[in-house]
Coordinates of N, CA and C in Angstrom, one line a residue:
M1 N 51.4 31.0 11.2 CA 50.9 29.6 10.3 C 49.7 30.6 11.8
P2 N 48.5 30.0 10.7 CA 46.9 30.5 10.2 C 47.1 29.7 12.4
V3 N 45.4 29.9 13.1 CA 45.1 29.1 13.4 C 43.9 28.7 13.5
V4 N 43.4 28.9 12.5 CA 42.6 27.6 11.5 C 43.0 27.2 10.4
E5 N 43.8 25.9 10.0 CA 43.5 25.5 9.4 C 42.3 25.1 7.8
D6 N 43.9 25.2 6.9 CA 42.2 25.6 4.5 C 41.5 24.3 5.3
Q7 N 39.8 24.2 5.2 CA 39.3 24.1 5.2 C 38.6 23.3 3.7
E8 N 38.9 22.2 2.9 CA 37.8 21.9 2.6 C 36.3 22.1 2.2
T9 N 35.8 23.0 2.0 CA 34.3 23.6 1.6 C 33.5 21.7 0.9
P10 N 33.3 21.7 1.3 CA 31.7 20.6 1.3 C 31.3 20.5 -0.1
P11 N 31.3 19.5 -0.7 CA 29.4 19.2 -1.4 C 28.4 20.1 -1.6
E12 N 28.6 19.9 -3.0 CA 27.4 21.1 -2.9 C 26.1 19.8 -3.0
A13 N 24.9 20.3 -1.7 CA 24.1 19.2 -2.2 C 23.0 19.2 -3.5
G14 N 22.6 18.7 -3.3 CA 22.1 18.2 -5.0 C 20.6 16.7 -5.0
P15 N 20.7 16.5 -6.3 CA 19.7 15.4 -6.3 C 20.8 14.1 -6.3
P16 N 19.9 13.0 -5.4 CA 20.7 12.4 -5.3 C 20.8 10.8 -6.5
P17 N 21.8 11.0 -7.0 CA 23.0 9.9 -7.5 C 21.6 9.3 -8.7
R18 N 21.4 9.2 -10.1 CA 20.4 8.9 -10.4 C 20.2 7.0 -9.7
L19 N 20.7 6.4 -9.6 CA 21.3 4.3 -9.0 C 21.0 4.3 -8.2
L20 N 20.8 5.2 -7.4 CA 20.5 5.4 -5.9 C 18.9 5.2 -5.7
D21 N 19.0 6.3 -6.5 CA 16.9 7.2 -6.2 C 16.7 5.8 -7.2
L22 N 16.7 5.9 -7.7 CA 16.3 4.3 -9.1 C 16.7 2.5 -7.9
G23 N 17.0 2.5 -7.5 CA 17.4 1.7 -6.3 C 16.5 1.7 -4.5
L24 N 16.6 3.2 -4.1 CA 15.3 3.6 -3.7 C 14.1 3.4 -4.0
R25 N 13.8 3.6 -5.0 CA 12.0 3.6 -6.2 C 11.9 1.7 -6.0
L26 N 12.7 0.8 -6.4 CA 12.3 -0.2 -6.3 C 11.5 -0.7 -5.0
T27 N 12.5 -0.2 -3.9 CA 12.8 -1.0 -3.9 C 11.4 -0.6 -2.1
G28 N 10.9 0.0 -2.3 CA 9.3 1.2 -2.5 C 8.8 0.3 -3.1
G29 N 8.9 0.1 -3.6 CA 7.9 -0.1 -5.0 C 8.0 -1.7 -4.4
I30 N 8.6 -2.1 -4.2 CA 8.5 -4.0 -3.1 C 8.3 -3.8 -2.0
V31 N 8.5 -3.0 -1.4 CA 8.2 -3.6 0.1 C 6.2 -2.5 0.0
A32 N 6.0 -2.6 -1.4 CA 4.2 -1.3 -0.8 C 3.0 -2.3 -1.9
V33 N 3.9 -3.9 -2.6 CA 3.0 -5.3 -2.9 C 3.3 -5.9 -1.5
V34 N 4.2 -5.8 -1.4 CA 4.3 -7.1 0.4 C 3.2 -7.0 1.4
A35 N 3.0 -5.4 1.5 CA 2.8 -4.8 2.7 C 1.1 -4.8 1.7
G36 N 0.9 -4.5 0.1 CA -0.5 -5.5 0.5 C -1.1 -6.2 0.0
V37 N -0.2 -7.8 0.5 CA 0.4 -8.7 0.8 C -0.5 -9.2 2.5
V38 N 0.4 -8.8 2.6 CA 0.4 -9.3 4.2 C -0.6 -8.0 4.7
T39 N -1.3 -6.9 4.2 CA -2.2 -6.5 5.2 C -4.2 -7.3 4.6
G40 N -3.9 -8.1 3.5 CA -5.2 -8.4 2.8 C -5.0 -10.1 3.7
V41 N -3.8 -10.5 4.1 CA -4.4 -11.4 4.6 C -4.2 -11.0 6.2
L42 N -3.8 -10.4 6.5 CA -4.8 -9.8 8.2 C -5.5 -9.4 8.0
E43 N -6.3 -8.8 6.5 CA -8.2 -8.8 7.1 C -8.5 -9.6 7.0
L44 N -7.7 -10.9 6.1 CA -8.9 -12.2 6.0 C -8.9 -13.1 7.3
L45 N -7.9 -13.3 7.5 CA -8.0 -13.9 9.9 C -8.7 -13.1 10.6
L46 N -9.1 -11.0 10.1 CA -9.7 -11.0 11.0 C -11.5 -10.1 10.6
A47 N -11.5 -11.2 9.3 CA -13.2 -10.8 8.8 C -14.0 -12.0 9.7
T48 N -13.5 -13.7 10.7 CA -14.0 -14.1 10.2 C -13.7 -13.5 12.1
F49 N -13.4 -13.0 12.5 CA -13.5 -12.8 14.6 C -14.9 -11.9 15.2
R50 N -14.9 -12.8 16.1 CA -15.9 -12.6 16.8 C -15.6 -12.2 18.2
I51 N -16.9 -11.4 19.0 CA -16.9 -11.2 19.8 C -18.7 -11.8 20.4
G52 N -18.9 -12.0 21.5 CA -20.3 -12.6 21.9 C -20.1 -13.6 20.5
G53 N -19.3 -14.4 20.0 CA -20.0 -14.8 19.2 C -20.8 -14.3 17.9
Q54 N -20.5 -12.7 17.7 CA -20.9 -12.0 16.6 C -19.8 -11.3 16.3
L55 N -21.0 -10.9 14.9 CA -19.2 -10.5 13.8 C -18.8 -9.8 14.4
V56 N -17.6 -9.3 14.1 CA -16.7 -7.9 14.1 C -16.4 -7.4 13.6
G57 N -16.4 -6.0 13.1 CA -16.2 -5.5 11.8 C -14.4 -5.1 11.9
V58 N -14.5 -5.3 12.7 CA -12.7 -4.7 12.5 C -11.6 -4.6 11.3
S59 N -11.9 -6.0 11.0 CA -11.3 -6.1 9.4 C -11.6 -5.2 8.2
V60 N -13.0 -4.3 8.6 CA -12.8 -3.5 7.5 C -12.6 -2.5 7.7
L61 N -12.6 -1.9 9.3 CA -12.2 -0.2 9.2 C -10.0 -0.7 9.3
L62 N -9.3 -1.7 9.1 CA -8.2 -1.9 8.7 C -8.5 -1.9 7.4
A63 N -9.1 -2.3 6.5 CA -9.5 -2.2 5.9 C -9.4 -1.2 4.4
I64 N -10.2 -0.5 5.4 CA -9.8 1.0 4.7 C -8.6 2.0 4.9
G65 N -8.2 1.8 6.6 CA -6.8 2.7 6.6 C -6.0 2.2 6.8
A66 N -5.0 0.4 6.1 CA -4.4 0.4 5.4 C -4.0 0.7 3.9
N67 N -5.0 0.8 3.2 CA -5.4 0.7 2.0 C -5.1 2.1 1.3
I68 N -5.6 3.0 2.4 CA -4.9 4.3 2.5 C -3.8 4.8 3.3
A69 N -2.9 3.3 3.3 CA -1.3 4.4 3.6 C -1.0 3.1 2.7
L70 N -1.0 2.7 2.0 CA -0.4 1.9 1.2 C -0.7 2.7 0.1
S71 N -1.5 2.8 -0.1 CA -1.6 4.1 -1.4 C -0.8 5.5 -1.8
W72 N -1.1 5.6 0.0 CA 0.0 7.2 0.4 C 1.3 6.7 0.0
F73 N 2.2 5.9 0.8 CA 3.5 5.5 1.1 C 3.2 4.9 -0.8
A74 N 2.9 3.7 -1.4 CA 3.2 3.5 -2.9 C 3.4 5.2 -3.9
H75 N 2.4 5.5 -4.0 CA 3.1 7.6 -4.7 C 4.2 8.0 -4.2
E76 N 4.3 8.1 -3.1 CA 5.6 8.4 -2.4 C 6.4 8.2 -2.1
A77 N 7.0 6.6 -2.0 CA 8.2 5.8 -2.5 C 8.1 5.6 -4.2
V78 N 7.5 5.1 -4.4 CA 7.9 5.4 -6.8 C 7.9 6.8 -6.6
G79 N 7.0 7.6 -6.5 CA 7.4 9.5 -7.6 C 6.1 8.7 -8.4
R80 N 5.0 8.4 -9.0 CA 4.5 7.9 -9.9 C 3.0 7.8 -9.0
R81 N 2.6 7.9 -10.0 CA 0.6 8.1 -10.1 C 0.0 6.3 -9.8
W82 N 1.1 5.9 -10.5 CA 0.5 4.6 -11.0 C 0.5 4.0 -10.1
A83 N 1.9 4.1 -8.7 CA 2.0 3.8 -7.6 C 0.3 3.0 -7.1
V84 N 0.6 3.5 -6.9 CA -1.3 3.2 -6.6 C -2.0 0.9 -6.6
A85 N -0.8 1.0 -8.0 CA -0.7 -1.0 -7.8 C -0.9 -1.0 -7.1
L86 N 0.5 -1.2 -7.0 CA 1.6 -2.1 -6.0 C 1.5 -2.6 -5.4
P87 N 0.1 -1.9 -4.0 CA -0.4 -3.1 -3.2 C -1.7 -3.7 -3.6
A88 N -2.6 -2.9 -4.7 CA -3.9 -3.0 -4.4 C -4.0 -4.3 -5.7
V89 N -2.7 -4.5 -6.8 CA -3.4 -5.7 -7.9 C -3.2 -6.7 -6.8
P90 N -1.8 -7.2 -5.7 CA -2.3 -8.1 -5.5 C -2.7 -8.0 -3.9
W91 N -3.3 -7.5 -3.7 CA -4.8 -7.3 -2.8 C -6.1 -7.3 -3.5
F92 N -5.7 -7.2 -4.6 CA -7.6 -7.7 -5.1 C -7.4 -9.4 -5.8
A93 N -6.2 -10.2 -6.1 CA -6.2 -11.0 -6.6 C -6.2 -12.1 -4.9
L94 N -5.6 -10.8 -3.7 CA -5.8 -12.7 -3.0 C -7.6 -12.6 -2.0
M95 N -7.9 -11.4 -2.4 CA -9.4 -11.6 -2.1 C -10.5 -12.0 -3.1
A96 N -10.0 -12.4 -4.2 CA -10.4 -13.2 -4.6 C -10.5 -14.5 -5.2
V97 N -9.0 -14.4 -5.1 CA -8.6 -16.2 -4.2 C -9.0 -16.6 -3.4
A98 N -9.4 -15.7 -2.4 CA -9.7 -16.5 -0.7 C -11.4 -16.6 -1.4
A99 N -11.9 -16.0 -2.3 CA -13.9 -16.1 -2.3 C -13.7 -17.5 -3.1
V100 N -12.7 -17.8 -3.4 CA -12.8 -19.0 -5.0 C -13.0 -20.3 -3.5
R101 N -14.1 -21.7 -3.2 CA -13.5 -22.3 -3.3 C -12.3 -23.9 -3.6
T102 N -12.2 -24.7 -2.8 CA -10.8 -25.6 -3.5 C -11.7 -26.5 -4.1
S103 N -10.9 -27.2 -3.7 CA -11.8 -28.5 -4.5 C -11.5 -29.4 -3.9
E104 N -10.9 -29.0 -2.5 CA -11.3 -30.1 -0.8 C -13.1 -29.2 -0.1
G105 N -12.8 -28.1 -0.9 CA -14.2 -27.9 -0.4 C -13.5 -26.3 0.6
D106 N -12.8 -26.4 1.2 CA -11.9 -24.7 1.8 C -13.0 -23.3 0.8
L107 N -13.7 -22.9 1.8 CA -13.4 -21.2 1.4 C -12.5 -20.4 2.8
L108 N -11.8 -19.1 1.8 CA -11.7 -18.1 3.5 C -13.1 -16.7 3.4
L109 N -13.4 -16.7 2.2 CA -15.1 -15.9 2.5 C -16.0 -16.9 1.6
A110 N -17.1 -16.6 2.6 CA -18.1 -17.3 2.3 C -19.2 -16.1 2.0
G111 N -20.1 -16.0 1.3 CA -21.2 -15.5 1.8 C -22.2 -15.1 2.4
D112 N -21.4 -15.7 3.4 CA -23.1 -14.9 4.5 C -22.3 -14.7 6.0
N113 N -20.9 -14.2 5.2 CA -20.1 -13.3 6.3 C -20.7 -12.3 6.0
W114 N -21.3 -11.4 7.2 CA -21.2 -10.0 6.5 C -19.9 -9.1 6.4
V115 N -18.9 -9.5 7.1 CA -17.7 -8.8 7.2 C -16.5 -8.4 6.1
G116 N -16.9 -9.7 5.6 CA -16.8 -10.3 4.6 C -16.6 -9.7 3.0
L117 N -17.9 -9.6 3.1 CA -18.1 -9.4 1.9 C -17.8 -7.1 2.1
A118 N -18.5 -6.6 3.6 CA -18.0 -4.8 3.4 C -16.5 -5.0 3.5
M119 N -15.7 -5.7 3.5 CA -14.7 -5.9 3.4 C -13.6 -5.3 2.4
I120 N -14.7 -6.4 1.1 CA -13.7 -6.4 -0.3 C -14.6 -5.2 -0.7
V121 N -16.0 -4.5 -0.1 CA -16.4 -2.9 -1.2 C -15.6 -2.3 -0.5
A122 N -15.4 -2.1 0.6 CA -15.0 -0.5 1.1 C -13.3 -0.8 0.9
G123 N -12.3 -2.2 1.4 CA -10.9 -1.7 0.5 C -10.9 -1.7 -0.8
A124 N -11.2 -2.2 -1.9 CA -12.3 -1.8 -2.8 C -12.6 -0.6 -4.0
M125 N -13.4 0.3 -3.2 CA -13.9 2.0 -2.8 C -12.8 2.9 -3.0
T126 N -11.5 2.1 -1.7 CA -10.3 2.8 -0.9 C -9.6 3.1 -1.7
F127 N -8.7 2.1 -2.5 CA -8.0 2.1 -4.2 C -8.4 3.2 -4.9
A128 N -9.7 2.6 -5.4 CA -10.0 3.7 -6.8 C -10.1 5.0 -6.2
V129 N -10.6 5.6 -4.5 CA -11.1 6.2 -4.4 C -9.5 6.9 -4.1
M130 N -8.4 6.6 -3.8 CA -7.3 6.6 -4.0 C -6.4 6.9 -5.2
G131 N -6.7 5.8 -6.7 CA -6.1 5.7 -7.4 C -6.8 7.3 -8.2
F132 N -8.2 7.6 -8.4 CA -8.9 8.5 -9.3 C -8.3 10.4 -8.5
R133 N -7.7 10.4 -6.8 CA -7.1 11.2 -6.3 C -5.7 11.3 -7.6
Q134 N -5.5 10.5 -8.0 CA -3.6 10.9 -8.0 C -3.9 11.4 -9.5
I135 N -4.7 10.7 -10.7 CA -5.9 10.7 -11.3 C -6.0 12.8 -11.4
L136 N -6.6 13.2 -10.9 CA -6.7 14.5 -10.3 C -5.7 15.1 -9.8
A137 N -5.2 14.5 -9.5 CA -3.9 15.5 -8.3 C -2.7 16.7 -8.9
P138 N -2.8 17.9 -9.3 CA -1.6 17.9 -10.0 C 0.0 17.3 -10.1
P139 N 0.3 17.5 -11.6 CA 1.8 17.3 -11.5 C 3.0 18.0 -10.5
T140 N 3.1 16.8 -10.3 CA 4.6 17.4 -8.9 C 6.3 17.7 -9.4
T141 N 6.3 16.3 -10.2 CA 7.6 16.3 -10.6 C 7.2 16.4 -12.4
P142 N 8.3 16.9 -13.2 CA 7.3 16.5 -14.2 C 8.1 15.5 -15.1
G143 N 8.1 14.3 -14.5 CA 8.6 12.4 -14.9 C 6.6 11.9 -14.3
G144 N 6.5 12.4 -12.7 CA 4.3 12.1 -12.1 C 3.7 11.8 -12.9

């Protein structure tokens, strides 16, 4: 009688099944879109943040940092170069809606708020630079 019984060899490690990979990519894309909306709302809320009556540009820094992180996450999660558009499109749409006056006269981003204007410019430039970097990056995968 052998001391160690016969053990089955574990299955070889390989690429994940295609359906699982597709599901994870789809989930990552949805998370990127939702995160684009959430960070956009948070940036809009912080655009009017004041200390001692003076506007503080914390939303500009948040726009830059969050948009870099979202662009990176979208590309890594989806695995395609165009994935930077997933958080960018809802973010841009939210900023456009925030800059339009409603029929009641409400306005989220006024033209006299330098933080809001700087936030839109900085956020848009960040998405543009991250998208441009993806275009110039050498392909990492055959489908990338």
